[in-house]
Structures are given as structure tokens and as C-alpha cells.
Amino acid sequence: MTEVRVRFAPSPTGYFHVGGARTALFNWALAEQTGGRFILRIEDTDAARNRPEWTEGIISALSWIGISGTHPAFEGPYFQSAFEPQHREAVAKLLAGGLAYYCDCTREALEARTGSEHKGYDGHCRDRGLTSGAVRFRTPDEGVTVVDDVIRGRVEFPNNAQDDFVIARSDGSPLYVLANAVDDITQGITHVLRGEEHLSNAAKQQLLWPALGATPPVWAHLPVIVNEQRKKLSKRRDKVALEAYRAEGYLPEAMVNYLMLLGWGPGGDREIMPWSEMVPLFKLENINSASAFFDEKKLRAFNAEYIRMLPLETFEERCLPFLDPEWDVETFSRVAPLAQTRISVLSEITQYVDFLFLKEPVFDQASWDKAMKNAPVEILGDYLERLEAVSWDPESLKQMLEEVGAAHGLKLAKAQAPVRVAVMGRAVGLPLFESLEVLGRERTIDRIRAALSRLRG
Ligand code: GLU
């Protein structure tokens, strides 16, 4: 069997999109499973919209999700702009073979003939034998062009609805649809896996490949990704930049796992599955054609699971970029296991542990108002009085608060709230008594005292 050669062909015109990451991963899975090649081709022919930093962003994002240039399956990056000579050559070949022709129709002239701006090209220059102008591909007039798509089945495009489309501008510069086919052919691509929005290009490319002497690839157009309102994910509306998820503290393992489920699934009811187990199960035939819902809540839940699965030491390391470098790492280590079971994204770590490092906690007003309203000031006062003498361990600290609460007719949960807000600033956080143990007697006393004076105004 011939080697499977897939490609990922992003245009570097913006932040790398989660949809792009999904396409890349599906390609990567197929390459890895078959021992094939994954070619990264940067489609940079739209010079006005490309920027080198977008290319760098793509490469760094790919490597974050495990698609790395150091892997033996990885080939490239190639830059489409570097292959312009081949694109021009292909145009020349099509012209020479009569499969394409020059056209000098202006839009106005065409509209005047067809009477509408929405009608397609009328074939006016087909047999005029011009020797300059834009170049159009001669499409068949009858029958259908069939794109045999592994995911969508047989997709038919009636040829009478297909224009003689332009493949090169009158200045000779080749168009994208042509460049894409030529590169795929030159790079020996066997399978084209890409977003559904390219299906209409596939109709053209299905015609171009044989015209250029090649057998069309296996097509697989991946389902569109939609948001909660079932609208296609868009960079204007939705959080789509992979970088935004990375910055928020999503783990690449979780991201990869979740993205693989956008249109595909390993079968059975297991969804949390590491890459290495998914690869052998991956099958183009099992990709769904229905749109895939990008559910950020579910992704977040995945991420929380992946965080819990990390060895403690790895968890601590992954948290470091989210912590103030001034903060003492050893103190952090003491509470890290408590935080690991509570956070969903790594950036949340800050609000869980900052009370240990800041001079005074960051007060969340709503937490403060609620906690202080439901428990009498006396709780704090009584607790404070006994803190000097108590043995400084979670069990004793807890027992003592239980007693203080009981004296005021409050259950532990209610009695805890004002203490928690006084020392941590927020209603939600790490377990209180373990936190007090790490915070230490002196600082705990100071904070409760400060809270009391705030309350007494
Ligand atoms: N450059 C195209 C894009 O970024 C991809 C085209 C293709 O995969 O064929 O959408």
C-alpha cells in the first residue's frame, strides 16, 4: 500500500483557531496510525493578510498539542508562496493542453451580457483563442462532478452549475484553488482532511487533479464546529483562539482529548482517553457529518479531570507559570494537593492560594457581605480569643470552632464562613483548617483582628 500522506494547510491570517487544531489532530492521528507523513504547509499566498507571527503562532500551537517538528512523521513547514513557479507552470500546462483558456472579460462586460451580477461566467472567451488575460479552467458542460467524501458519501456537483473558474489573474498570479491542488499533487498527498467549508473547492479540485495528471485524493470534509446557539464558531463571537485556552490553563492533554471528540468518538461510553489509545481507534469512516458542538463547559470538566490525574509534582510544575514568582514555592507545595482536586483550569490556582502570600487577602465583597450577615461578630471575637492557646493543627482548630459555633447556636458550616472570609477573602477556597495551619497562628490572628475592626468600623 502506498504511504499515507496527509497535510495540514493553514493560512496564517489570525490566531490559531480550535477548529484548525481539530483538523490538524485528525490528520496527525491518521498519519501516526498508518506510519505515514504529516505535512505542514503554510498557505501564505494572500500576502496582504499574512503575518510571520501568525505562522509562528501556528507552529507553537501545534507543538503544544503534540504535533511537533521533531517527530519523524512530521514534514515541513513548506510555504505555499515558495512554489509559485510550479503553480505558474501548471497553468501553462493546462493552457497548452487546451484545458484552460485566456479570458479578457471585465465584470461589467459580463454583466451586460448576462444581465445580472449573480450569474456565473458565460463561456464567452472559450474559443476566442486569446493569448493573454486571466486564465479560466474549462469545466465540463454536462454531467456531474462527484466528490467521493469518506464522511459525506457521494457529493454531486452538476457541471452546468459550475463556472469556468479562474485559475490565474491577468497579471499571471495563480489563484488559491489552483495552488492548493498543485501543492497537494507535488507533495504526494493521498488524503485531504479539512473543514467542510472547503467542500465547494473540492468540486473544482476534483476536476483539476486529473487535468494535471493526478488521481484525486481521498476526501474527508470535517463537520463544522458550532457554539451553544448552533452557530458556526466565529472569532468575532466566540472564544476560538487555542492560545486563549492555553493562557487560561487548559492542559494540552485535555484539549487534545476534547478536540478529538468534535465529530469523532472512540465508541463505547468512554470519552476521557489519552491520545495513545485514541490513535489506533481513529477511523475516517466513523467521523460524523453533523455539526459538532464546542461545549466549553464540557471541555472545562475534562480539564478538571486531567488536572486530577496529574502526578502531584507535575501539577505543581504546571501551576508555576500562573503563580507570582515572588511566592514561596515550598509554601505552595504544602497546599498544592488540596488545590489539585478543586480547580478546573490552572489559572484558578491564584485565587485559591494568594491568601498565603499577600499581606492581606483580596476581599470579595459579595462573599464578605454574605458571611458576615449570617454569623454574629461574636463568632470571630470568641474564636480569636482562643487562637492564642490552641494547639495549631487542623483537628484542634476545627474542634474549637465547632464549640464556638455551638455556643452561638450555629453549625460548623455557618460558623466557618466568617473565619474563611476573614483570612482568605472569599467564600470558596481550600479547606479552612488545613489552610489556617499553613497560614500560621500569627497571621491568622492578625487577619481576624483586622476583620473585626472592619466590621466594627
Ligand atoms: N488554507 C486553507 C485554510 O486555512 C486550508 C485549505 C485546505 O486544507 O485545503 O482554511
PDB file of C-alpha atoms in Angstrom, residues 315 318-323 327 332 335-336 339-340 343 345-354 430:
ATOM      1  CA  PHE A 315       0.701  19.516  38.853  1.00  0.00           C
ATOM      2  CA  ARG A 318       2.302  23.237  35.643  1.00  0.00           C
ATOM      3  CA  CYS A 319       0.951  25.726  38.182  1.00  0.00           C
ATOM      4  CA  LEU A 320       4.191  27.669  38.458  1.00  0.00           C
ATOM      5  CA  PRO A 321       3.670  29.915  35.423  1.00  0.00           C
ATOM      6  CA  PHE A 322       0.387  31.041  36.980  1.00  0.00           C
ATOM      7  CA  LEU A 323       1.925  31.965  40.321  1.00  0.00           C
ATOM      8  CA  TRP A 327       5.711  33.478  46.136  1.00  0.00           C
ATOM      9  CA  PHE A 332       2.707  26.448  47.760  1.00  0.00           C
ATOM     10  CA  VAL A 335      -1.411  23.305  49.782  1.00  0.00           C
ATOM     11  CA  ALA A 336      -0.964  22.057  46.209  1.00  0.00           C
ATOM     12  CA  ALA A 339      -5.916  22.705  45.264  1.00  0.00           C
ATOM     13  CA  GLN A 340      -5.406  19.936  42.728  1.00  0.00           C
ATOM     14  CA  ILE A 343      -9.528  23.721  40.312  1.00  0.00           C
ATOM     15  CA  VAL A 345      -8.210  25.385  34.894  1.00  0.00           C
ATOM     16  CA  LEU A 346      -4.705  26.175  36.084  1.00  0.00           C
ATOM     17  CA  SER A 347      -5.216  29.923  36.178  1.00  0.00           C
ATOM     18  CA  GLU A 348      -7.702  29.386  39.010  1.00  0.00           C
ATOM     19  CA  ILE A 349      -4.825  28.421  41.239  1.00  0.00           C
ATOM     20  CA  THR A 350      -4.047  32.051  42.011  1.00  0.00           C
ATOM     21  CA  GLN A 351      -7.310  32.816  43.726  1.00  0.00           C
ATOM     22  CA  TYR A 352      -7.051  29.641  45.773  1.00  0.00           C
ATOM     23  CA  VAL A 353      -3.620  30.268  47.197  1.00  0.00           C
ATOM     24  CA  ASP A 354      -2.968  34.004  47.068  1.00  0.00           C
ATOM     25  CA  LEU A 430      -9.217  25.419  50.083  1.00  0.00           C
TER      26      LEU A 430
END
